DNA sequence: GTAGGGTTAG
């Protein structure tokens, strides 16, 4: 006899492997046999539609639910809130929260955890912190996930010292860190270039008796590549392969991107082959990695062919995809197409693209169009250290050291770091022109700016 | 039903 429990198990299984039509068919079969869907059935569907199709489609299940005489519960809304959070749609998150309260459904700890995650994700750590304090002071005892979200949010928003403190406090509160907790902190420390602390945390993980997983290894491997320890990074990849941890595209993309970046395209190619022959389904990030590899090779024809393939396959290109293409066009000296592509991005509703503008600045400078690069620089509302570095280097190349020196100083005064090599290029240039006093002056001004900030 | 790793620029 088919029961609702069995029906729900069956539907959950189909949803998990993204077969929504099958899941719907099971519901219809169930109704025919007299087994009616319940709130769990619909909640499973809401979550699946949100993940696989989209937030609006997930929300439309709510209507179907009501028509079937079933009242949504806190789980229904939590799924919607989580989906809006994943998409960074903060106003939708707040709307769902309101709607839930209006419907008389009290939020639970999961709702607050997700809300906290949402605030971190949209770069509002103070708001997230407020929710965290509310949870601590409320009747809900926080759960490990609450701390994990907090720890991750602190790391991602640049509060690494607070994250370290929270981790220590966890131990004081006898909250045993989970593997996910270690992974969050190790990743945060690696990204903040606190390598010694990362190593210590990794050691602690080993002492705890928990086995590191694929995520731990990918994190550490990426950190090796970032700190130019390529051999060590590749050794970790071999280790991962022998342990069977290369079952998805994450490790491959990390390795391939690192090799492409350093110009080792042949080796990148061999990993690309390994990835495809191992039957790993390519997702957008893998395609982006592949696309970047074509661009680096200067094979724009294949890149555009791949772009077509991605879109025909039903994947939606993202900011990375377009930026990689723009960078490829710049490297090929086709600035008009690059600029057109950037404008198309704006029309498509993407936010202004600082990375792409930086690619344009650098490309223009390198191709000798320094004045055009300066005009673009002047027109930019937001600039970062890449913007300054590119222009400073290219001004040096054009022997305009005085201008380069002014830019270098305003970069440091704005609190941004610039590579030592860029600073050296300016100082050597000034000295080369016999402007010894100016060079000394620049050095002391940079020192002063660093002290004052 | 919430949390962790991969893709772009100097």
Short mmCIF file of C-alpha atoms (C1' of nucleotides) in Angstrom, two decimals:
data_model
loop_
_atom_site.label_atom_id
_atom_site.label_comp_id
_atom_site.label_asym_id
_atom_site.label_seq_id
_atom_site.Cartn_x
_atom_site.Cartn_y
_atom_site.Cartn_z
CA UNK A 1 0.00 0.00 0.00
CA UNK A 2 1.44 3.34 -1.04
CA UNK A 3 1.66 5.76 1.85
CA UNK A 4 2.31 9.50 1.87
CA UNK A 5 5.67 8.80 3.51
CA UNK A 6 6.67 6.56 0.63
CA UNK A 7 5.31 9.07 -1.86
CA UNK A 8 7.41 11.82 -0.29
CA UNK A 9 10.54 9.69 -0.23
CA UNK A 10 10.05 8.94 -3.90
CA UNK A 11 9.50 12.60 -4.79
CA UNK A 12 12.52 13.71 -2.78
CA UNK A 13 14.65 11.18 -4.66
CA UNK A 14 13.51 12.48 -8.05
CA UNK A 15 13.98 16.10 -6.98
CA UNK A 16 17.49 15.31 -5.79
CA UNK A 17 18.48 14.14 -9.27
CA UNK A 18 16.72 17.15 -10.77
CA UNK A 19 13.94 15.16 -12.44
CA UNK A 20 11.03 17.45 -11.72
CA UNK A 21 8.72 16.01 -14.39
CA UNK A 22 9.11 12.57 -12.82
CA UNK A 23 8.37 14.00 -9.37
CA UNK A 24 5.20 15.64 -10.69
CA UNK A 25 4.17 12.38 -12.38
CA UNK A 26 4.52 10.56 -9.05
CA UNK A 27 2.18 13.08 -7.43
CA UNK A 28 -0.45 12.47 -10.11
CA UNK A 29 -0.06 8.69 -9.77
CA UNK A 30 -0.41 9.05 -6.00
CA UNK A 31 -3.64 11.02 -6.30
CA UNK A 32 -5.02 8.37 -8.66
CA UNK A 33 -4.25 5.73 -6.05
CA UNK A 34 -5.82 7.83 -3.32
CA UNK A 35 -2.59 9.04 -1.68
CA UNK A 36 -2.77 12.78 -1.31
CA UNK A 37 0.30 15.04 -1.16
CA UNK A 38 0.86 16.76 2.17
CA UNK A 39 2.85 19.77 3.37
CA UNK A 40 6.12 17.83 3.16
CA UNK A 41 5.42 16.93 -0.47
CA UNK A 42 4.89 20.55 -1.38
CA UNK A 43 7.85 21.76 0.65
CA UNK A 44 10.06 19.34 -1.25
CA UNK A 45 8.69 20.74 -4.49
CA UNK A 46 9.14 24.38 -3.43
CA UNK A 47 12.78 23.73 -2.63
CA UNK A 48 13.39 21.76 -5.83
CA UNK A 49 11.77 24.36 -8.09
CA UNK A 50 13.75 27.13 -6.37
CA UNK A 51 17.02 25.26 -6.90
CA UNK A 52 16.43 23.86 -10.36
CA UNK A 53 14.17 26.35 -12.11
CA UNK A 54 13.99 29.61 -10.23
CA UNK A 55 12.69 31.54 -7.27
CA UNK A 56 9.45 32.61 -8.96
CA UNK A 57 8.68 29.06 -10.00
CA UNK A 58 9.31 27.93 -6.43
CA UNK A 59 6.98 30.62 -5.17
CA UNK A 60 4.27 29.55 -7.62
CA UNK A 61 4.16 26.17 -5.86
CA UNK A 62 2.90 28.06 -2.82
CA UNK A 63 -0.23 28.98 -4.77
CA UNK A 64 -0.73 25.36 -5.86
CA UNK A 65 -0.34 24.35 -2.26
CA UNK A 66 -3.07 26.70 -1.08
CA UNK A 67 -5.38 25.57 -3.89
CA UNK A 68 -4.89 22.01 -2.66
CA UNK A 69 -6.00 23.16 0.79
CA UNK A 70 -2.58 22.83 2.41
CA UNK A 71 -1.22 25.68 4.52
CA UNK A 72 2.45 26.57 4.00
CA UNK A 73 4.61 26.31 7.11
CA UNK A 74 7.93 27.67 8.32
CA UNK A 75 9.83 25.12 6.18
CA UNK A 76 8.10 26.39 3.04
CA UNK A 77 9.19 29.95 3.76
CA UNK A 78 12.67 28.92 4.85
CA UNK A 79 13.19 27.33 1.44
CA UNK A 80 12.10 30.50 -0.30
CA UNK A 81 14.27 32.66 1.97
CA UNK A 82 17.27 30.40 1.35
CA UNK A 83 16.73 30.52 -2.39
CA UNK A 84 16.51 34.33 -2.42
CA UNK A 85 19.65 34.42 -0.25
CA UNK A 86 21.55 32.22 -2.70
CA UNK A 87 20.63 34.70 -5.42
CA UNK A 88 21.50 37.69 -3.20
CA UNK A 89 17.96 39.05 -3.58
CA UNK A 90 17.86 40.69 -0.17
CA UNK A 91 14.59 42.57 -0.73
CA UNK A 92 12.87 39.29 -1.62
CA UNK A 93 14.28 37.74 1.56
CA UNK A 94 12.74 40.53 3.64
CA UNK A 95 9.45 40.28 1.70
CA UNK A 96 9.21 36.55 2.44
CA UNK A 97 9.96 37.22 6.08
CA UNK A 98 7.13 39.76 6.22
CA UNK A 99 4.75 37.48 4.38
CA UNK A 100 5.55 34.67 6.80
CA UNK A 101 4.84 36.91 9.81
CA UNK A 102 1.62 38.20 8.20
CA UNK A 103 0.51 34.60 7.72
CA UNK A 104 1.01 34.02 11.44
CA UNK A 105 3.92 31.64 10.96
CA UNK A 106 6.63 32.32 13.53
CA UNK A 107 10.18 32.14 12.13
CA UNK A 108 12.44 29.47 13.65
CA UNK A 109 16.20 29.26 14.16
CA UNK A 110 16.65 28.16 10.55
CA UNK A 111 14.92 31.32 9.36
CA UNK A 112 17.23 33.50 11.44
CA UNK A 113 20.31 31.56 10.42
CA UNK A 114 19.41 32.09 6.78
CA UNK A 115 18.65 35.77 7.33
CA UNK A 116 22.05 36.20 8.97
CA UNK A 117 23.69 34.47 6.02
CA UNK A 118 21.80 36.78 3.67
CA UNK A 119 23.10 39.92 5.39
CA UNK A 120 26.65 38.63 5.26
CA UNK A 121 26.26 37.72 1.63
CA UNK A 122 25.11 41.19 0.61
CA UNK A 123 27.93 42.80 2.58
CA UNK A 124 25.98 44.00 5.64
CA UNK A 125 27.95 42.41 8.46
CA UNK A 126 26.52 44.77 11.10
CA UNK A 127 22.98 43.64 10.34
CA UNK A 128 24.12 40.02 10.40
CA UNK A 129 25.80 40.59 13.74
CA UNK A 130 22.58 42.04 15.11
CA UNK A 131 20.70 38.87 14.13
CA UNK A 132 23.46 36.79 15.72
CA UNK A 133 23.12 38.68 18.99
CA UNK A 134 19.34 38.32 18.84
CA UNK A 135 19.72 34.56 18.44
CA UNK A 136 22.13 34.33 21.37
CA UNK A 137 19.78 36.37 23.57
CA UNK A 138 16.61 34.62 22.37
CA UNK A 139 14.97 31.41 23.49
CA UNK A 140 16.45 29.50 20.57
CA UNK A 141 19.74 28.02 21.55
CA UNK A 142 22.17 28.60 18.66
CA UNK A 143 23.19 25.46 16.80
CA UNK A 144 26.56 24.63 15.18
CA UNK A 145 25.26 26.01 11.88
CA UNK A 146 24.64 29.40 13.49
CA UNK A 147 28.32 29.58 14.40
CA UNK A 148 29.45 28.24 11.06
CA UNK A 149 27.45 30.91 9.21
CA UNK A 150 28.83 33.57 11.54
CA UNK A 151 32.41 32.34 11.11
CA UNK A 152 32.09 32.20 7.33
CA UNK A 153 30.42 35.61 7.20
CA UNK A 154 33.21 37.20 9.26
CA UNK A 155 35.86 35.65 6.99
CA UNK A 156 34.13 36.68 3.79
CA UNK A 157 33.61 40.25 4.99
CA UNK A 158 37.25 40.75 5.94
CA UNK A 159 36.97 40.29 9.71
CA UNK A 160 39.51 37.49 9.95
CA UNK A 161 40.66 38.43 13.46
CA UNK A 162 37.09 38.34 14.73
CA UNK A 163 36.70 34.97 13.03
CA UNK A 164 39.78 33.63 14.82
CA UNK A 165 38.37 34.95 18.09
CA UNK A 166 35.00 33.31 17.45
CA UNK A 167 36.73 30.01 16.68
CA UNK A 168 38.61 30.19 20.00
CA UNK A 169 35.39 31.04 21.81
CA UNK A 170 33.70 28.03 20.25
CA UNK A 171 36.23 25.86 21.98
CA UNK A 172 35.67 27.69 25.26
CA UNK A 173 31.94 27.11 24.90
CA UNK A 174 32.64 23.44 24.33
CA UNK A 175 31.22 23.61 20.86
CA UNK A 176 33.23 20.98 19.05
CA UNK A 177 34.26 22.39 15.65
CA UNK A 178 33.04 20.26 12.75
CA UNK A 179 34.92 19.61 9.52
CA UNK A 180 32.90 22.36 7.88
CA UNK A 181 34.00 24.77 10.65
CA UNK A 182 37.65 23.96 10.02
CA UNK A 183 37.19 24.30 6.27
CA UNK A 184 35.59 27.73 6.67
CA UNK A 185 38.41 29.01 8.87
CA UNK A 186 41.21 27.48 6.80
CA UNK A 187 39.76 29.06 3.67
CA UNK A 188 39.37 32.42 5.40
CA UNK A 189 42.96 32.33 6.66
CA UNK A 190 44.32 31.32 3.24
CA UNK A 191 42.45 34.13 1.50
CA UNK A 192 43.70 36.64 4.09
CA UNK A 193 47.22 35.29 3.49
CA UNK A 194 47.59 34.24 7.09
CA UNK A 195 49.41 31.11 6.06
CA UNK A 196 51.00 30.31 9.40
CA UNK A 197 47.62 30.42 11.13
CA UNK A 198 46.14 28.33 8.30
CA UNK A 199 48.82 25.68 8.81
CA UNK A 200 48.15 25.68 12.55
CA UNK A 201 44.42 25.19 11.99
CA UNK A 202 45.13 22.39 9.54
CA UNK A 203 47.31 20.78 12.18
CA UNK A 204 44.52 21.13 14.74
CA UNK A 205 42.15 19.47 12.30
CA UNK A 206 44.58 16.54 12.03
CA UNK A 207 44.85 16.30 15.82
CA UNK A 208 41.06 16.28 16.16
CA UNK A 209 40.96 12.96 14.34
CA UNK A 210 38.58 14.27 11.65
CA UNK A 211 39.61 13.25 8.13
CA UNK A 212 39.96 16.23 5.77
CA UNK A 213 37.67 16.01 2.74
CA UNK A 214 37.81 17.15 -0.89
CA UNK A 215 36.91 20.71 0.17
CA UNK A 216 39.82 20.91 2.63
CA UNK A 217 42.25 19.70 -0.02
CA UNK A 218 40.96 22.03 -2.74
CA UNK A 219 41.22 24.97 -0.34
CA UNK A 220 44.81 24.20 0.59
CA UNK A 221 45.75 23.46 -3.02
CA UNK A 222 44.39 26.80 -4.17
CA UNK A 223 46.35 28.50 -1.41
CA UNK A 224 49.56 26.82 -2.65
CA UNK A 225 48.99 28.12 -6.17
CA UNK A 226 48.26 31.59 -4.85
CA UNK A 227 51.52 31.63 -2.94
CA UNK A 228 53.38 30.33 -6.00
CA UNK A 229 54.09 26.88 -4.57
CA UNK A 230 53.13 25.13 -7.78
CA UNK A 231 54.88 21.84 -7.16
CA UNK A 232 53.22 21.47 -3.78
CA UNK A 233 49.84 22.33 -5.32
CA UNK A 234 50.24 19.70 -8.02
CA UNK A 235 51.27 17.14 -5.39
CA UNK A 236 48.02 17.81 -3.54
CA UNK A 237 46.14 17.26 -6.79
CA UNK A 238 47.84 13.85 -7.22
CA UNK A 239 46.97 12.98 -3.65
CA UNK A 240 43.36 13.98 -4.28
CA UNK A 241 43.23 11.81 -7.39
CA UNK A 242 44.59 8.81 -5.52
CA UNK A 243 42.05 9.33 -2.75
CA UNK A 244 39.17 9.57 -5.21
CA UNK A 245 38.51 13.20 -4.26
CA UNK A 246 38.43 14.47 -7.85
CA UNK A 247 34.84 13.45 -8.48
CA UNK A 248 33.72 16.95 -9.46
CA UNK A 249 35.06 19.94 -11.34
CA UNK A 250 36.32 21.87 -8.32
CA UNK A 251 39.82 20.44 -8.06
CA UNK A 252 40.30 20.34 -11.84
CA UNK A 253 39.25 23.97 -12.28
CA UNK A 254 41.64 25.06 -9.53
CA UNK A 255 44.57 23.31 -11.17
CA UNK A 256 43.72 24.25 -14.74
CA UNK A 257 43.21 27.93 -13.89
CA UNK A 258 46.52 28.06 -12.02
CA UNK A 259 48.38 26.45 -14.92
CA UNK A 260 46.72 28.72 -17.48
CA UNK A 261 47.62 31.76 -15.41
CA UNK A 262 51.29 30.85 -15.45
CA UNK A 263 51.27 30.05 -19.15
CA UNK A 264 51.54 26.28 -18.74
CA UNK A 265 48.79 25.64 -21.27
CA UNK A 266 50.04 22.19 -22.30
CA UNK A 267 49.80 20.89 -18.75
CA UNK A 268 46.44 22.61 -18.39
CA UNK A 269 45.33 20.76 -21.49
CA UNK A 270 46.29 17.40 -20.00
CA UNK A 271 44.19 18.11 -16.89
CA UNK A 272 41.34 19.28 -19.10
CA UNK A 273 41.46 15.91 -20.86
CA UNK A 274 41.57 14.08 -17.54
CA UNK A 275 38.53 16.03 -16.39
CA UNK A 276 36.47 15.23 -19.48
CA UNK A 277 37.54 11.59 -19.75
CA UNK A 278 36.65 11.08 -16.10
CA UNK A 279 33.08 11.86 -17.08
CA UNK A 280 32.77 15.03 -15.03
CA UNK A 281 29.79 17.02 -16.17
CA UNK A 282 30.88 20.54 -17.07
CA UNK A 283 29.09 23.32 -15.24
CA UNK A 284 29.37 27.04 -15.85
CA UNK A 285 32.57 27.45 -13.83
CA UNK A 286 34.24 24.60 -15.73
CA UNK A 287 33.14 26.18 -19.00
CA UNK A 288 34.50 29.53 -17.86
CA UNK A 289 37.83 27.86 -17.07
CA UNK A 290 37.86 26.26 -20.52
CA UNK A 291 36.92 29.55 -22.13
CA UNK A 292 39.77 31.33 -20.38
CA UNK A 293 42.14 28.64 -21.61
CA UNK A 294 41.10 29.31 -25.24
CA UNK A 295 41.47 33.06 -24.72
CA UNK A 296 44.92 32.64 -23.21
CA UNK A 297 45.88 30.59 -26.29
CA UNK A 298 44.61 33.46 -28.42
CA UNK A 299 42.06 31.14 -30.01
CA UNK A 300 39.07 33.47 -29.91
CA UNK A 301 37.28 31.55 -32.61
CA UNK A 302 37.06 28.47 -30.39
CA UNK A 303 36.18 30.70 -27.45
CA UNK A 304 33.16 32.17 -29.24
CA UNK A 305 32.16 28.72 -30.47
CA UNK A 306 32.22 27.51 -26.88
CA UNK A 307 30.21 30.54 -25.77
CA UNK A 308 27.55 29.54 -28.26
CA UNK A 309 27.62 25.99 -26.99
CA UNK A 310 27.20 27.14 -23.38
CA UNK A 311 24.15 29.22 -24.24
CA UNK A 312 22.60 26.54 -26.43
CA UNK A 313 23.04 24.06 -23.59
CA UNK A 314 20.73 26.20 -21.49
CA UNK A 315 23.36 27.56 -19.09
CA UNK A 316 23.18 31.23 -18.34
CA UNK A 317 26.53 33.01 -18.75
CA UNK A 318 27.64 35.03 -15.75
CA UNK A 319 29.90 37.97 -14.96
CA UNK A 320 32.97 35.73 -15.20
CA UNK A 321 32.05 34.39 -18.64
CA UNK A 322 31.68 37.86 -20.12
CA UNK A 323 34.75 39.25 -18.38
CA UNK A 324 36.89 36.39 -19.69
CA UNK A 325 35.68 37.18 -23.21
CA UNK A 326 36.37 40.90 -22.76
CA UNK A 327 39.85 40.14 -21.46
CA UNK A 328 40.44 37.82 -24.43
CA UNK A 329 39.40 40.55 -26.85
CA UNK A 330 41.68 43.07 -25.11
CA UNK A 331 44.64 40.69 -25.22
CA UNK A 332 43.98 40.26 -28.95
CA UNK A 333 43.99 44.04 -29.34
CA UNK A 334 40.34 44.20 -30.35
CA UNK A 335 39.30 47.03 -28.03
CA UNK A 336 36.23 48.07 -30.01
CA UNK A 337 34.66 44.61 -29.67
CA UNK A 338 35.71 44.52 -26.02
CA UNK A 339 33.97 47.80 -25.33
CA UNK A 340 30.88 46.69 -27.27
CA UNK A 341 30.76 43.50 -25.23
CA UNK A 342 31.00 45.54 -22.04
CA UNK A 343 28.09 47.71 -23.18
CA UNK A 344 26.08 44.57 -23.97
CA UNK A 345 26.71 43.42 -20.41
CA UNK A 346 25.23 46.66 -19.11
CA UNK A 347 22.16 46.18 -21.30
CA UNK A 348 21.83 42.64 -19.95
CA UNK A 349 21.57 44.12 -16.47
CA UNK A 350 25.01 43.28 -15.09
CA UNK A 351 26.49 45.76 -12.64
CA UNK A 352 29.43 47.87 -13.73
CA UNK A 353 32.38 45.60 -14.36
CA UNK A 354 35.55 46.82 -12.70
CA UNK A 355 37.61 43.79 -13.76
CA UNK A 356 36.71 44.27 -17.43
CA UNK A 357 37.54 47.98 -17.26
CA UNK A 358 40.89 47.10 -15.71
CA UNK A 359 41.52 44.69 -18.60
CA UNK A 360 40.78 47.52 -21.03
CA UNK A 361 43.12 49.94 -19.23
CA UNK A 362 45.93 47.42 -19.24
CA UNK A 363 45.33 46.32 -22.82
CA UNK A 364 45.19 49.88 -24.14
CA UNK A 365 48.37 50.80 -22.27
CA UNK A 366 50.22 47.74 -23.51
CA UNK A 367 49.22 48.46 -27.11
CA UNK A 368 50.66 51.97 -26.83
CA UNK A 369 47.30 53.79 -26.52
CA UNK A 370 48.19 55.31 -23.16
CA UNK A 371 46.11 58.48 -23.62
CA UNK A 372 43.02 56.41 -24.33
CA UNK A 373 43.78 54.40 -21.20
CA UNK A 374 44.06 57.63 -19.17
CA UNK A 375 40.73 58.90 -20.51
CA UNK A 376 39.08 55.62 -19.52
CA UNK A 377 40.73 55.82 -16.08
CA UNK A 378 39.38 59.36 -15.61
CA UNK A 379 35.87 58.25 -16.52
CA UNK A 380 35.81 55.44 -13.95
CA UNK A 381 33.73 55.93 -10.82
CA UNK A 382 35.31 53.07 -8.89
CA UNK A 383 38.96 52.07 -9.11
CA UNK A 384 40.95 49.47 -7.24
CA UNK A 385 44.61 48.59 -6.85
CA UNK A 386 44.56 46.71 -10.18
CA UNK A 387 43.38 49.85 -11.95
CA UNK A 388 46.20 51.93 -10.50
CA UNK A 389 48.85 49.26 -10.99
CA UNK A 390 47.98 48.78 -14.66
CA UNK A 391 48.11 52.45 -15.41
CA UNK A 392 51.25 53.05 -13.35
CA UNK A 393 53.11 50.28 -15.19
CA UNK A 394 51.98 51.51 -18.58
CA UNK A 395 52.83 55.12 -17.77
CA UNK A 396 56.33 53.93 -16.88
CA UNK A 397 56.47 52.09 -20.19
CA UNK A 398 55.60 55.39 -21.89
CA UNK A 399 58.29 57.08 -19.76
CA UNK A 400 55.73 59.37 -18.10
CA UNK A 401 57.23 58.86 -14.66
CA UNK A 402 55.97 62.07 -13.04
CA UNK A 403 52.35 61.20 -13.79
CA UNK A 404 53.00 57.61 -12.67
CA UNK A 405 54.43 58.96 -9.42
CA UNK A 406 51.31 61.07 -8.75
CA UNK A 407 49.05 58.09 -9.37
CA UNK A 408 51.14 55.82 -7.18
CA UNK A 409 50.82 58.27 -4.32
CA UNK A 410 47.07 58.75 -4.64
CA UNK A 411 46.66 54.97 -4.72
CA UNK A 412 48.53 54.56 -1.43
CA UNK A 413 46.70 57.55 0.07
CA UNK A 414 43.40 55.85 -0.79
CA UNK A 415 44.51 52.94 1.34
CA UNK A 416 45.31 50.55 -1.50
CA UNK A 417 48.44 48.51 -1.83
CA UNK A 418 50.42 48.38 -5.02
CA UNK A 419 53.02 45.72 -5.94
CA UNK A 420 56.59 46.53 -4.97
CA UNK A 421 57.67 46.05 -8.58
CA UNK A 422 55.35 48.89 -9.69
CA UNK A 423 56.84 51.17 -7.07
CA UNK A 424 60.33 50.20 -8.18
CA UNK A 425 59.47 50.92 -11.81
CA UNK A 426 58.44 54.48 -10.91
CA UNK A 427 61.43 55.16 -8.65
CA UNK A 428 63.94 53.75 -11.13
CA UNK A 429 62.30 55.78 -13.89
CA UNK A 430 62.58 59.02 -11.92
CA UNK A 431 66.20 58.27 -11.04
CA UNK A 432 66.92 57.44 -14.66
CA UNK A 433 65.76 60.91 -15.61
CA UNK A 434 68.09 62.33 -12.99
CA UNK A 435 65.16 63.26 -10.74
CA UNK A 436 66.86 61.93 -7.60
CA UNK A 437 65.18 64.45 -5.31
CA UNK A 438 61.71 63.58 -6.70
CA UNK A 439 62.36 59.88 -6.14
CA UNK A 440 63.37 60.47 -2.52
CA UNK A 441 60.40 62.74 -2.04
CA UNK A 442 58.02 60.11 -3.38
CA UNK A 443 59.43 57.48 -1.04
CA UNK A 444 58.95 59.62 2.04
CA UNK A 445 55.45 60.65 0.96
CA UNK A 446 54.49 56.99 0.52
CA UNK A 447 55.85 56.21 3.98
CA UNK A 448 53.89 59.10 5.45
CA UNK A 449 50.68 58.08 3.67
CA UNK A 450 51.00 54.56 5.12
CA UNK A 451 51.48 55.91 8.63
CA UNK A 452 48.51 58.26 8.34
CA UNK A 453 46.03 55.73 7.07
"C1'" DG B 1 14.54 23.21 4.54
"C1'" DT B 2 20.23 26.97 6.53
"C1'" DA B 3 26.69 26.89 6.54
"C1'" DG B 4 32.46 25.20 3.58
"C1'" DG B 5 36.17 24.42 -1.85
"C1'" DG B 6 36.71 25.80 -8.14
"C1'" DT B 7 36.30 30.35 -12.93
"C1'" DT B 8 38.21 37.01 -14.71
"C1'" DA B 9 42.28 41.83 -14.44
"C1'" DG B 10 48.06 44.40 -12.53
#
